[in-house]
mmCIF file of C-alpha atoms in Angstrom:
data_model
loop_
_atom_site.group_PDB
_atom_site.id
_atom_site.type_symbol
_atom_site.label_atom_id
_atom_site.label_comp_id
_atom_site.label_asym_id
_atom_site.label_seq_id
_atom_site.Cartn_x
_atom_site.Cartn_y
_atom_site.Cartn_z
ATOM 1 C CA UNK A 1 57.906 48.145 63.830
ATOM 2 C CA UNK A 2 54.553 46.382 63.462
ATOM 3 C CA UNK A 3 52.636 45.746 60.320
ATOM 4 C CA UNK A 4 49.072 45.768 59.066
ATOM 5 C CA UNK A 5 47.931 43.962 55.924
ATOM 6 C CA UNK A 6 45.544 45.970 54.024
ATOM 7 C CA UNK A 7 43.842 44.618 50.912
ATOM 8 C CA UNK A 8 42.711 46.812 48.104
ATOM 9 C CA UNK A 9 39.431 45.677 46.458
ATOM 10 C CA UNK A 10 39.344 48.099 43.569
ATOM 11 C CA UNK A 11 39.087 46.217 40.769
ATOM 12 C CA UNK A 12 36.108 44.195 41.615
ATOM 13 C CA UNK A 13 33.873 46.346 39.934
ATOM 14 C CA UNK A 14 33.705 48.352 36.579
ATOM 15 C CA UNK A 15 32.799 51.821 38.268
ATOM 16 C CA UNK A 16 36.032 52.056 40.247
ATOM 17 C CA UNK A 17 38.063 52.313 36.913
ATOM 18 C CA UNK A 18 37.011 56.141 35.963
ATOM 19 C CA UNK A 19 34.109 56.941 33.334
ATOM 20 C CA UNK A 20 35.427 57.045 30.855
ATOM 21 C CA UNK A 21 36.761 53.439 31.077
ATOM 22 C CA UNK A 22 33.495 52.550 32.180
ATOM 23 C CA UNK A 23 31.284 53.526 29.299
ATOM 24 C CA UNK A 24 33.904 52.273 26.884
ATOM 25 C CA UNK A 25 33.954 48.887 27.868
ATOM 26 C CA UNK A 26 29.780 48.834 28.731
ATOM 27 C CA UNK A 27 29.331 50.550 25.007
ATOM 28 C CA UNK A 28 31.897 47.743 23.570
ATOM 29 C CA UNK A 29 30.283 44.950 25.084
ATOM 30 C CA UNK A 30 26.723 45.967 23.360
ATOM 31 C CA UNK A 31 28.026 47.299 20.048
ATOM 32 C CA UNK A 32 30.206 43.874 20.182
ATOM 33 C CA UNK A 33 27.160 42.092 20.289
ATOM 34 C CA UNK A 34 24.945 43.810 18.082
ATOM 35 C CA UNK A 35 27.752 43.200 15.818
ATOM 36 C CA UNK A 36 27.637 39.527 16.170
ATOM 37 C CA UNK A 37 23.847 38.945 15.524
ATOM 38 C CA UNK A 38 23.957 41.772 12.242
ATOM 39 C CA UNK A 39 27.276 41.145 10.959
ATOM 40 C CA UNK A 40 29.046 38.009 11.455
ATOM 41 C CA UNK A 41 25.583 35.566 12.145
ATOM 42 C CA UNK A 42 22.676 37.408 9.543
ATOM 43 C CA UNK A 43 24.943 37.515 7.121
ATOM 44 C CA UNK A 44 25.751 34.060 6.474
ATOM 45 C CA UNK A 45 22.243 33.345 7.390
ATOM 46 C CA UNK A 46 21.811 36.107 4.526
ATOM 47 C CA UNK A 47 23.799 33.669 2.047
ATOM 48 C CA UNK A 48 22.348 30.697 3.486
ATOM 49 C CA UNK A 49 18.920 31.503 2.147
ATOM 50 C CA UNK A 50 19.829 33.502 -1.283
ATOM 51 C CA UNK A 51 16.984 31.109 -2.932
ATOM 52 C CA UNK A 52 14.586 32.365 -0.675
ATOM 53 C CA UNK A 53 15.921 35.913 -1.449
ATOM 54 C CA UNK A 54 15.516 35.487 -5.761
ATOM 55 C CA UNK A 55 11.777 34.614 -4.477
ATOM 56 C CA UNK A 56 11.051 37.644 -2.819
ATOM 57 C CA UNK A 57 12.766 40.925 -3.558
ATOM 58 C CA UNK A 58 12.190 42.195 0.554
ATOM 59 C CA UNK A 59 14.152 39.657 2.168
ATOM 60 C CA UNK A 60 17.126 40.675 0.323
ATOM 61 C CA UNK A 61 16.749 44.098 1.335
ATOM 62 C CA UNK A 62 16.584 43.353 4.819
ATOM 63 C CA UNK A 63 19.570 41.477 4.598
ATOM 64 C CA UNK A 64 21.497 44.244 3.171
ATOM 65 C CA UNK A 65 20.429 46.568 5.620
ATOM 66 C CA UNK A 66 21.416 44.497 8.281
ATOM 67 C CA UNK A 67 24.552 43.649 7.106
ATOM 68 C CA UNK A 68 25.311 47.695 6.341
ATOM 69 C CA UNK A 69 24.317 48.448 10.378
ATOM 70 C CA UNK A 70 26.675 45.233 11.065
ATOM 71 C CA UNK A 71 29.565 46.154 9.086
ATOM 72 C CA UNK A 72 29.479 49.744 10.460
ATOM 73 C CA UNK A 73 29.434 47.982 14.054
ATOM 74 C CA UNK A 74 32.456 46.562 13.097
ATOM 75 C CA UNK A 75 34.030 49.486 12.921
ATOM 76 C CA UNK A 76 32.840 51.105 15.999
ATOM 77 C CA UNK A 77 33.766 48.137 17.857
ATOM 78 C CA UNK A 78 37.503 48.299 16.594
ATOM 79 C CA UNK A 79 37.718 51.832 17.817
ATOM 80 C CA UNK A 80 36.139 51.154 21.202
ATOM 81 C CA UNK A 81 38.599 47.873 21.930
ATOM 82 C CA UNK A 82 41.321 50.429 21.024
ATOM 83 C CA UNK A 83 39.817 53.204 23.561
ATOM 84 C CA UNK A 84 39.641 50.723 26.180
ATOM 85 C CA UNK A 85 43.173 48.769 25.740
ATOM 86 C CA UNK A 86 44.582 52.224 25.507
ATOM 87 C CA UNK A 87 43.163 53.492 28.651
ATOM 88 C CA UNK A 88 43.999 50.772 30.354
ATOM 89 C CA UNK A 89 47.611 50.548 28.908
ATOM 90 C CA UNK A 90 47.942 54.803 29.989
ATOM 91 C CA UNK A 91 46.570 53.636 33.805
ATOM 92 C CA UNK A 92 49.196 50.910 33.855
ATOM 93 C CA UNK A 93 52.072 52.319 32.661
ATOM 94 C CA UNK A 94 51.633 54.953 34.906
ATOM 95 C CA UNK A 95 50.993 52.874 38.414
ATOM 96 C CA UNK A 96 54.203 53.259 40.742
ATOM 97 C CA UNK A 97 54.036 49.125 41.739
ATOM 98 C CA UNK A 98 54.209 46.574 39.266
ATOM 99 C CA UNK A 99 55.401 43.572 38.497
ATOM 100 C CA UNK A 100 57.375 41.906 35.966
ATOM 101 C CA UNK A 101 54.551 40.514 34.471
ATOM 102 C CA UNK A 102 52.489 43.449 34.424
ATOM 103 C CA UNK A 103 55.020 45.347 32.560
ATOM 104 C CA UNK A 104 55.636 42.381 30.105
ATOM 105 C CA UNK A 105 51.844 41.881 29.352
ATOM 106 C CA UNK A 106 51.250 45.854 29.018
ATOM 107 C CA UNK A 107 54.511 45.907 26.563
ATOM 108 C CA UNK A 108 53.236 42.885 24.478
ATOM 109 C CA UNK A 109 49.398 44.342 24.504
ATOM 110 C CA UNK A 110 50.968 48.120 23.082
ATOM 111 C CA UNK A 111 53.081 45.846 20.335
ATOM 112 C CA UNK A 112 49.762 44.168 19.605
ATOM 113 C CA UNK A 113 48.058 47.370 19.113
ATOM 114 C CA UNK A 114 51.379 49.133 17.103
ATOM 115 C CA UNK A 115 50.733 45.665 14.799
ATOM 116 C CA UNK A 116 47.385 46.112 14.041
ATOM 117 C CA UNK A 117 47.492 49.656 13.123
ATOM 118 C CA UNK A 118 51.039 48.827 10.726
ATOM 119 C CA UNK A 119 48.381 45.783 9.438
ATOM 120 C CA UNK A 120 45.582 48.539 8.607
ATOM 121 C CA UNK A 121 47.949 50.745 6.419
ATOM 122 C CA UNK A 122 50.102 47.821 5.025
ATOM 123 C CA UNK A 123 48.144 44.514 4.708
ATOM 124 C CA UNK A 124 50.429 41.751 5.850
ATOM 125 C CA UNK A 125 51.993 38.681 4.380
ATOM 126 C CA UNK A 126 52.165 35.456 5.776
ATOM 127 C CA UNK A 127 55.061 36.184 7.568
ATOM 128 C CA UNK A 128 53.883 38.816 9.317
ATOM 129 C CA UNK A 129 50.778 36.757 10.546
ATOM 130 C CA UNK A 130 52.764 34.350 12.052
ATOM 131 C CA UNK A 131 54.204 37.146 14.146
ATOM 132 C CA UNK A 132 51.059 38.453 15.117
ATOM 133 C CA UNK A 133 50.115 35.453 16.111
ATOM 134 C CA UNK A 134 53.220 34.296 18.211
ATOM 135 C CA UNK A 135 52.491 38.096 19.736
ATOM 136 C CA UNK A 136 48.974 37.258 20.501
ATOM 137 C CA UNK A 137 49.989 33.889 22.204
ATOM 138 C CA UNK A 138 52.640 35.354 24.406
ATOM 139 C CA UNK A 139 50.245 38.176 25.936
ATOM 140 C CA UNK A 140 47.495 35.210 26.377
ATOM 141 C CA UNK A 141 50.380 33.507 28.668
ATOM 142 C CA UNK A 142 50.946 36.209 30.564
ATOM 143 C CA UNK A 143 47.838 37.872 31.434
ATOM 144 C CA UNK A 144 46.922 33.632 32.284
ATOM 145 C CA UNK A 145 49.818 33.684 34.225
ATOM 146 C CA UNK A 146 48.684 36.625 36.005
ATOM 147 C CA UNK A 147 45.571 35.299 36.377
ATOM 148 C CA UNK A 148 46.768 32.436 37.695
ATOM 149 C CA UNK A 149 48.724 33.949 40.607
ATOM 150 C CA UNK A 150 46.307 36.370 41.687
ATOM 151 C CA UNK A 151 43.138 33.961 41.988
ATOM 152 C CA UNK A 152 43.064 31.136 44.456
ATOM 153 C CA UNK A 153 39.734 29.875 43.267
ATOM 154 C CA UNK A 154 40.938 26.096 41.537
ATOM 155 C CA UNK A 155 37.736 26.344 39.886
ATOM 156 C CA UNK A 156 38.196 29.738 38.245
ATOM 157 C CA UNK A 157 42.016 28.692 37.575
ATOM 158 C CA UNK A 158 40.686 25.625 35.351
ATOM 159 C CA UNK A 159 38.095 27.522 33.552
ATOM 160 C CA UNK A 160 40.537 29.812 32.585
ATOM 161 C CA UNK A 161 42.674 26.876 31.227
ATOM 162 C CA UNK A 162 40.129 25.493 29.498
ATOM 163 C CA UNK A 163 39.696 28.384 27.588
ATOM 164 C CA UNK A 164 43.662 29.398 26.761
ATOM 165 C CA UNK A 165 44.352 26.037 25.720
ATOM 166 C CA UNK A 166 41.164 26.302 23.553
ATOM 167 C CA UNK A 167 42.431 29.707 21.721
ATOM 168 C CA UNK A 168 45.834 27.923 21.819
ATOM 169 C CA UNK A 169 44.281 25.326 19.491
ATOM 170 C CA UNK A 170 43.025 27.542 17.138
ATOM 171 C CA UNK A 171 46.056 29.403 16.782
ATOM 172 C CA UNK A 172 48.408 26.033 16.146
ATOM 173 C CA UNK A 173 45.862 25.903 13.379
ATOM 174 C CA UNK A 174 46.329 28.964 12.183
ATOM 175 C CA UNK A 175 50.066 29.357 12.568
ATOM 176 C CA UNK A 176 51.516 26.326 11.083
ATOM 177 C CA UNK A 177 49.292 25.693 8.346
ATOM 178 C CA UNK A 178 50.769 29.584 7.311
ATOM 179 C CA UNK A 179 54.212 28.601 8.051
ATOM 180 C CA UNK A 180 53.864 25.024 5.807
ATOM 181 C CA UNK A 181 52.603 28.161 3.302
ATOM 182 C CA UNK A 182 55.417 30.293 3.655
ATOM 183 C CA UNK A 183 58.108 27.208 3.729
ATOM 184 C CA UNK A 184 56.087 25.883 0.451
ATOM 185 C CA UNK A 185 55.704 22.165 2.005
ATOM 186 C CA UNK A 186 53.048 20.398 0.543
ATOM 187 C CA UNK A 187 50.727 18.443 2.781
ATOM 188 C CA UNK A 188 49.178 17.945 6.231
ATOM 189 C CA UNK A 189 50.631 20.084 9.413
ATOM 190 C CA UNK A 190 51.147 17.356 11.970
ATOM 191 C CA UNK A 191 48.062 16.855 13.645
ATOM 192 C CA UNK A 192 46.806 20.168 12.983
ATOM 193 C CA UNK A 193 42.861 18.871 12.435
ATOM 194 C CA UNK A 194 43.284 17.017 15.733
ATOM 195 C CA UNK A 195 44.610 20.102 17.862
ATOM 196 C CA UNK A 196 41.681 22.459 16.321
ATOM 197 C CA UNK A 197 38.802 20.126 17.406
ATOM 198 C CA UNK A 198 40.532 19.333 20.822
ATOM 199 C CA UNK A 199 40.736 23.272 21.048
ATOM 200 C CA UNK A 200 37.017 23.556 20.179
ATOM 201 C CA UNK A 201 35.820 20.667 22.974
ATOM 202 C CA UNK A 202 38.202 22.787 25.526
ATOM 203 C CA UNK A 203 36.148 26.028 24.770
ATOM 204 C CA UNK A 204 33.071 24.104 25.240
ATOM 205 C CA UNK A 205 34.406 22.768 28.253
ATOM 206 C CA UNK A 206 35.096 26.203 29.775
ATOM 207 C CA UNK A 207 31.970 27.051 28.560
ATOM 208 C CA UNK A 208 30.310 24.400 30.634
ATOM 209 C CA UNK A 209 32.646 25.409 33.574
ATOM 210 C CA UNK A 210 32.144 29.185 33.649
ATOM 211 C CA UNK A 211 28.721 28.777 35.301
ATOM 212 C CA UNK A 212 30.474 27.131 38.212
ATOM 213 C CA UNK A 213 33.143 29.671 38.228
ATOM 214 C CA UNK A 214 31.443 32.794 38.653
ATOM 215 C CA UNK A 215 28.097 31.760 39.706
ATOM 216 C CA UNK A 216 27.877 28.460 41.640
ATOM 217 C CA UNK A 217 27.794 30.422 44.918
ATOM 218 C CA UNK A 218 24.289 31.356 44.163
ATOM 219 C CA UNK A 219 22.963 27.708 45.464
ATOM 220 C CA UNK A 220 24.185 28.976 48.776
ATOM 221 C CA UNK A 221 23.327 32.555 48.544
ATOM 222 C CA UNK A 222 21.362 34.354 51.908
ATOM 223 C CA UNK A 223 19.300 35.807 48.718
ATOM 224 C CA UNK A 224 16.662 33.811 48.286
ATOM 225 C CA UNK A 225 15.898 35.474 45.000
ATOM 226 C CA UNK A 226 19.304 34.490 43.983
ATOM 227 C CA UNK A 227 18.775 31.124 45.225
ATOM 228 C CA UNK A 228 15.471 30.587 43.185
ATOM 229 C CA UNK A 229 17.008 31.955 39.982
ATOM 230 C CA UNK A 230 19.919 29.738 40.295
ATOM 231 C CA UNK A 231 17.884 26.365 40.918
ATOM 232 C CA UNK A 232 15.445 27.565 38.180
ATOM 233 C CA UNK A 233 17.969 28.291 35.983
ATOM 234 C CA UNK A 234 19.944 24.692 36.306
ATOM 235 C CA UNK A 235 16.063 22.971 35.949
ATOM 236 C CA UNK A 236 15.562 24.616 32.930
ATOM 237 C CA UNK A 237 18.958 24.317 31.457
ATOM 238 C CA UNK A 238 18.677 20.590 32.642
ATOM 239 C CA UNK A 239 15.436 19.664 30.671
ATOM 240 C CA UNK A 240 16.523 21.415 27.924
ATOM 241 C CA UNK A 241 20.275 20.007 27.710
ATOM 242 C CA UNK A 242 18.394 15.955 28.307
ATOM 243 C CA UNK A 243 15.622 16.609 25.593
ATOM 244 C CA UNK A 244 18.068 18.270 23.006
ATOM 245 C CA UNK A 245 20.187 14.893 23.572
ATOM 246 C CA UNK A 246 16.986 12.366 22.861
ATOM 247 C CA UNK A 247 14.732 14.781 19.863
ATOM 248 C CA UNK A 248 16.394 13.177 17.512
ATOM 249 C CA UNK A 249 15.622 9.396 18.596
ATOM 250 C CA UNK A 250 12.209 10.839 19.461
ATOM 251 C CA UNK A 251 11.549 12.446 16.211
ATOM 252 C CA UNK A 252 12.900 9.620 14.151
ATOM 253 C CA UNK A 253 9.819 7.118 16.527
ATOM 254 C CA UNK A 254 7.559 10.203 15.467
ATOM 255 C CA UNK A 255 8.664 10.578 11.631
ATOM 256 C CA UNK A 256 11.447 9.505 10.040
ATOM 257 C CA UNK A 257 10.864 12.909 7.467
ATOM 258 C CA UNK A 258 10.324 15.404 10.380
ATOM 259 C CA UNK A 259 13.707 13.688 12.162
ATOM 260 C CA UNK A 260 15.372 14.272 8.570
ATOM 261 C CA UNK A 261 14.045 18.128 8.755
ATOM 262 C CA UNK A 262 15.456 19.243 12.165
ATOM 263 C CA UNK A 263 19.006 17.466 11.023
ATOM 264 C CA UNK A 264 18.978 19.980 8.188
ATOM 265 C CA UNK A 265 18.018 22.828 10.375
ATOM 266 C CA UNK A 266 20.388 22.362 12.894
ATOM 267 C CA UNK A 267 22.747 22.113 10.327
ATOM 268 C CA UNK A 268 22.267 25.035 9.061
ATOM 269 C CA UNK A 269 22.337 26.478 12.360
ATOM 270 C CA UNK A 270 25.990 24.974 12.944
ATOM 271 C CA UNK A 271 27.011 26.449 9.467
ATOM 272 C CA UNK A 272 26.216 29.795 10.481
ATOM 273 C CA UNK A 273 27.865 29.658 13.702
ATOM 274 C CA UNK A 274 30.807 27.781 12.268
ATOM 275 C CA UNK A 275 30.821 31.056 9.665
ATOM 276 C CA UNK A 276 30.402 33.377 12.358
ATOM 277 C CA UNK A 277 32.234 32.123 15.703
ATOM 278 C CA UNK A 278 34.019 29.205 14.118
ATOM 279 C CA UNK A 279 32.641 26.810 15.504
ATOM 280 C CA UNK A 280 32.020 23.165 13.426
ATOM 281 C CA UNK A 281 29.315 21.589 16.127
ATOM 282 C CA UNK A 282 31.000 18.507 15.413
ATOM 283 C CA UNK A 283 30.457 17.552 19.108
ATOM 284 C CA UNK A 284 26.317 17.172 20.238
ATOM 285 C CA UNK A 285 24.516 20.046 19.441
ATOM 286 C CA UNK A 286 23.147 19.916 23.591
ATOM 287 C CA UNK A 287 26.698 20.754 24.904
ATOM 288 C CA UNK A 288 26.893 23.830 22.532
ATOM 289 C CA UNK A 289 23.529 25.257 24.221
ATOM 290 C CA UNK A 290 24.295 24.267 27.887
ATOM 291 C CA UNK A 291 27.485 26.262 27.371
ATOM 292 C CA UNK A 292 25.777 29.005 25.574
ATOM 293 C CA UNK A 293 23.099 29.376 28.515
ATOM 294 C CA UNK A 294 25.863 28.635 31.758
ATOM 295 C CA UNK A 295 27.652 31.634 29.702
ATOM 296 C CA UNK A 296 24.790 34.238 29.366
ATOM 297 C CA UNK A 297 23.056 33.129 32.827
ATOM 298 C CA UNK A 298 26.835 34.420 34.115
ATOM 299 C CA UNK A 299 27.902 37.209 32.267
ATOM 300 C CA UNK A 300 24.206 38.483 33.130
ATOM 301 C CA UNK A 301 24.515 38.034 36.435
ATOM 302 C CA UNK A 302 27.883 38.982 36.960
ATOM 303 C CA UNK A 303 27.082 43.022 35.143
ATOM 304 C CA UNK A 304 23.996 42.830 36.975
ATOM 305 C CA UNK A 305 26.144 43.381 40.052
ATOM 306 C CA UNK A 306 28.027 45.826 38.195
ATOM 307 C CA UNK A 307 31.838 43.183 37.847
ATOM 308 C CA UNK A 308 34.176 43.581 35.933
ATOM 309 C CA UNK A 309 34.534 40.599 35.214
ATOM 310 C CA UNK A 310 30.884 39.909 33.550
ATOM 311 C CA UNK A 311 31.792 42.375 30.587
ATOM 312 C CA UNK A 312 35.502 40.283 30.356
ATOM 313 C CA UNK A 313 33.150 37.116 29.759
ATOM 314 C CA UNK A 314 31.292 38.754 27.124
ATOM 315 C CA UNK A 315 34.256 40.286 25.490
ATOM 316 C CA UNK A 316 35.398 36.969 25.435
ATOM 317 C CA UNK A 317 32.837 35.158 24.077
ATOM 318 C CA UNK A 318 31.457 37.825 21.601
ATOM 319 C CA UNK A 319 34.851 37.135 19.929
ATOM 320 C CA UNK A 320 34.549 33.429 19.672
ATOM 321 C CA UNK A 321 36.784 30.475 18.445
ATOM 322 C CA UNK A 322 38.297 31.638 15.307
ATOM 323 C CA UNK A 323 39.876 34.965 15.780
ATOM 324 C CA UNK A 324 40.209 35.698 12.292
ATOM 325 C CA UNK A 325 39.269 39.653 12.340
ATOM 326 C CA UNK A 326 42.332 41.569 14.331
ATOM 327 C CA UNK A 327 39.918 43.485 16.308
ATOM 328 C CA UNK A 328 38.516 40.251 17.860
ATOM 329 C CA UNK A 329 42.182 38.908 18.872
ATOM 330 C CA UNK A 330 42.215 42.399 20.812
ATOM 331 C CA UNK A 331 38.672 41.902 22.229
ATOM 332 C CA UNK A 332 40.213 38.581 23.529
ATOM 333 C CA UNK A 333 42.950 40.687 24.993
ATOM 334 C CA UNK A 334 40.421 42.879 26.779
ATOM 335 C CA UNK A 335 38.353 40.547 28.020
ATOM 336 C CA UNK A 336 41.342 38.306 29.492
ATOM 337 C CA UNK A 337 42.246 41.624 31.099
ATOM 338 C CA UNK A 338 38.896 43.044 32.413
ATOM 339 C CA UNK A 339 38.882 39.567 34.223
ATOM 340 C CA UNK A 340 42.099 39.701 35.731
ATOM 341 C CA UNK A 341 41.173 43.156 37.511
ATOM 342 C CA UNK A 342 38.907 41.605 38.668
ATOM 343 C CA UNK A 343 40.665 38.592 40.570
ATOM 344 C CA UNK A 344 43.279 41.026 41.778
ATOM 345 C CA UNK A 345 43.539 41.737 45.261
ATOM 346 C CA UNK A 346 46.833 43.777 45.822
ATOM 347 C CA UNK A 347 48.440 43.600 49.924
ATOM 348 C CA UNK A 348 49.964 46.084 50.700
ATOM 349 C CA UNK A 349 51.984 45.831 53.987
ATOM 350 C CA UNK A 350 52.291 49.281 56.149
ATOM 351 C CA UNK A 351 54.792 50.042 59.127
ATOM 352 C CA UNK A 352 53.995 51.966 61.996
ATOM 353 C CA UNK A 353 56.737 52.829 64.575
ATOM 354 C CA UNK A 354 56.180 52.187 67.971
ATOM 355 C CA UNK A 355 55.725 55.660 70.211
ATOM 356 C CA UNK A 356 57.009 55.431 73.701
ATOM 357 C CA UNK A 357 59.146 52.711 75.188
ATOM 358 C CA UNK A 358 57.397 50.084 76.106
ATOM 359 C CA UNK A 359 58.449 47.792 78.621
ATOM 360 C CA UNK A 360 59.433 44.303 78.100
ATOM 361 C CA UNK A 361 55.967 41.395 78.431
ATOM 362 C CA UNK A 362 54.852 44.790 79.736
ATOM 363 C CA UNK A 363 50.981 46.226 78.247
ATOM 364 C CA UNK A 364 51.548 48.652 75.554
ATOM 365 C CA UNK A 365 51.148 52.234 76.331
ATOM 366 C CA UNK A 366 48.087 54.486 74.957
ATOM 367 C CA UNK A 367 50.290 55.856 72.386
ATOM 368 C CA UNK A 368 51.341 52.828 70.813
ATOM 369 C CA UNK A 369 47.906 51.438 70.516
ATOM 370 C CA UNK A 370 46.642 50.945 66.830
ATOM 371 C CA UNK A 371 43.757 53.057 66.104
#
């Protein structure tokens, strides 16, 4: 018997999944966005200037409208995460080969989705959050641990870290401040302030690595499109990161008021954010916008070429730090997938008997030759 490794690329790109799949997840990603900008960001901005709206009767208008378009979004972007996971969930369950941690993530995803629906009809307790949560955290560990073992990439592997450990932050936050609720102890969860903020820096920092992930290879690209695009990109994002880090000494040389101005701006900007992604910007404002650019220079590039896993980075940074919406704990879960096709590369080992006998340090005979 001799055998032949063959290695199945489907995966790599969003058009090998079926249409349907296709325009669910493509639709998601934009209505996920739009719903970020109308709904969770103008908003707040909305509250943040309700002065300005008493002035002027239009402005307050606009916000409404906004919000309306964004709260409908919402809604349209629950159902599509739930069209996706559950055409992804029918594909999987019904695939001959797979593993014991394919089966365990696809059975913790389905009792994620069973959850959320029970949640809808019945809003839940306390008790029942700290289940969903414990639920969520267990399919994050095994779709990393998936991850994990199908990418070889040490660069990919830490971004990835970076980014579980950051959800794992928020949701020590979330979970045992309910359960101190629930047990009716009064006071501080032990270091619970400490593992949110360390949570936050490790988003940032897998913010900061994602450009290196899934687009460093561009510096050594044959495309010298590519090429220029990358080394403009890193100029820009370079100046911009240095002279966000310095305005502030600058402006307070220039005038001490204007200095005073932008801190209030930019504080404003956090609170939105912080509304909105959850996000507190207590770490420099620069690292917040390198991250934010290194993200959308990738996930740009990455759908550009049509990969999947471009539309798993947006799903998972459309969703943000604090998952405090169900349907963005399941566009988490999405996204985490989408990029895990995308790193899989399943080998497959066949057998072909050998035809004729062939002799012995003898040359194989015609028949036996692999064609």
């Amino acid at each position: 018997m001799t055998g032949t490794e063959v290695t199945d690329k489907a995966g790599g790109r969003l058009a090998d999944h079926g249409l349907l799949f296709e325009y669910t997840v493509k639709l998601l990603v934009v209505a996920g966005f739009l719903e970020l900008v109308l709904y969770r960001l103008v908003s707040r901005l909305g509250m943040h200037v309700s002065k300005l709206a008493q002035e002027h009767d239009w402005i307050r208008l606009v916000f409404k409208a906004l919000s309306s378009v964004g709260f409908t979004l919402l809604n349209v972007v629950s159902l599509l995460v739930f069209l996706g996971l559950f055409v992804h969930l029918f594909v999987r369950f019904n695939e001959a080969r797979s593993g014991r941690l394919d089966r365990l993530a696809a059975a913790g995803v389905a009792f994620l989705m069973i959850l959320t629906v029970v949640f809808l009809l019945f809003p839940p307790g306390m008790v029942s959050s700290i289940v969903f949560n414990l639920v969520f955290f267990v399919v994050l560990v095994t779709l990393g641990g998936i991850f994990m073992a199908s990418q070889r990439s040490w660069v990919r592997r830490g971004m990835l870290a970076a980014y579980l450990l950051g959800i794992s932050g928020w949701l020590y936050y979330q979970t045992v401040s309910t359960l101190y609720g629930v047990l009716g102890w009064v006071g501080t969860p032990l270091l619970v302030h400490e593992i949110n903020r360390a949570g936050e820096a490790m988003m940032v920092l897998a913010s900061l690595f994602v450009f290196a992930a899934y687009s460093g290879t561009s510096f050594w690209s044959k495309n010298r499109t590519q090429r220029r695009r990358a080394v403009l990109f890193t100029a820009i994002g370079t100046l911009a990161l240095i002279g966000l880090l310095f305005t502030d000494y600058w402006l307070t040389l220039y005038d001490p008021k204007v200095a005073e101005g932008v801190r209030k701006a930019t504080q404003g900007i956090g609170w939105i954010f912080q509304m909105g992604m959850g996000y507190t910007f207590y770490l420099p404002f620069a690292l917040y916008i390198a991250g934010l650019l290194a993200w959308s220079y990738t996930v740009l590039k990455q759908i550009g070429e049509g990969r999947v896993a471009g539309y798993g980075l947006a799903l998972m940074f459309i969703a943000g730090y604090a998952l405090q919406l169900s349907h963005l704990t399941l566009m988490v879960v999405l996204g985490l997938t989408l990029i895990t096709m995308d790193a899989r590369r399943r080998v497959a080992t066949q057998t072909a008997p050998l035809v004729g006998g062939a002799l012995a340090n003898g040359p194989p005979s015609l028949a036996s030759e692999r064609t």
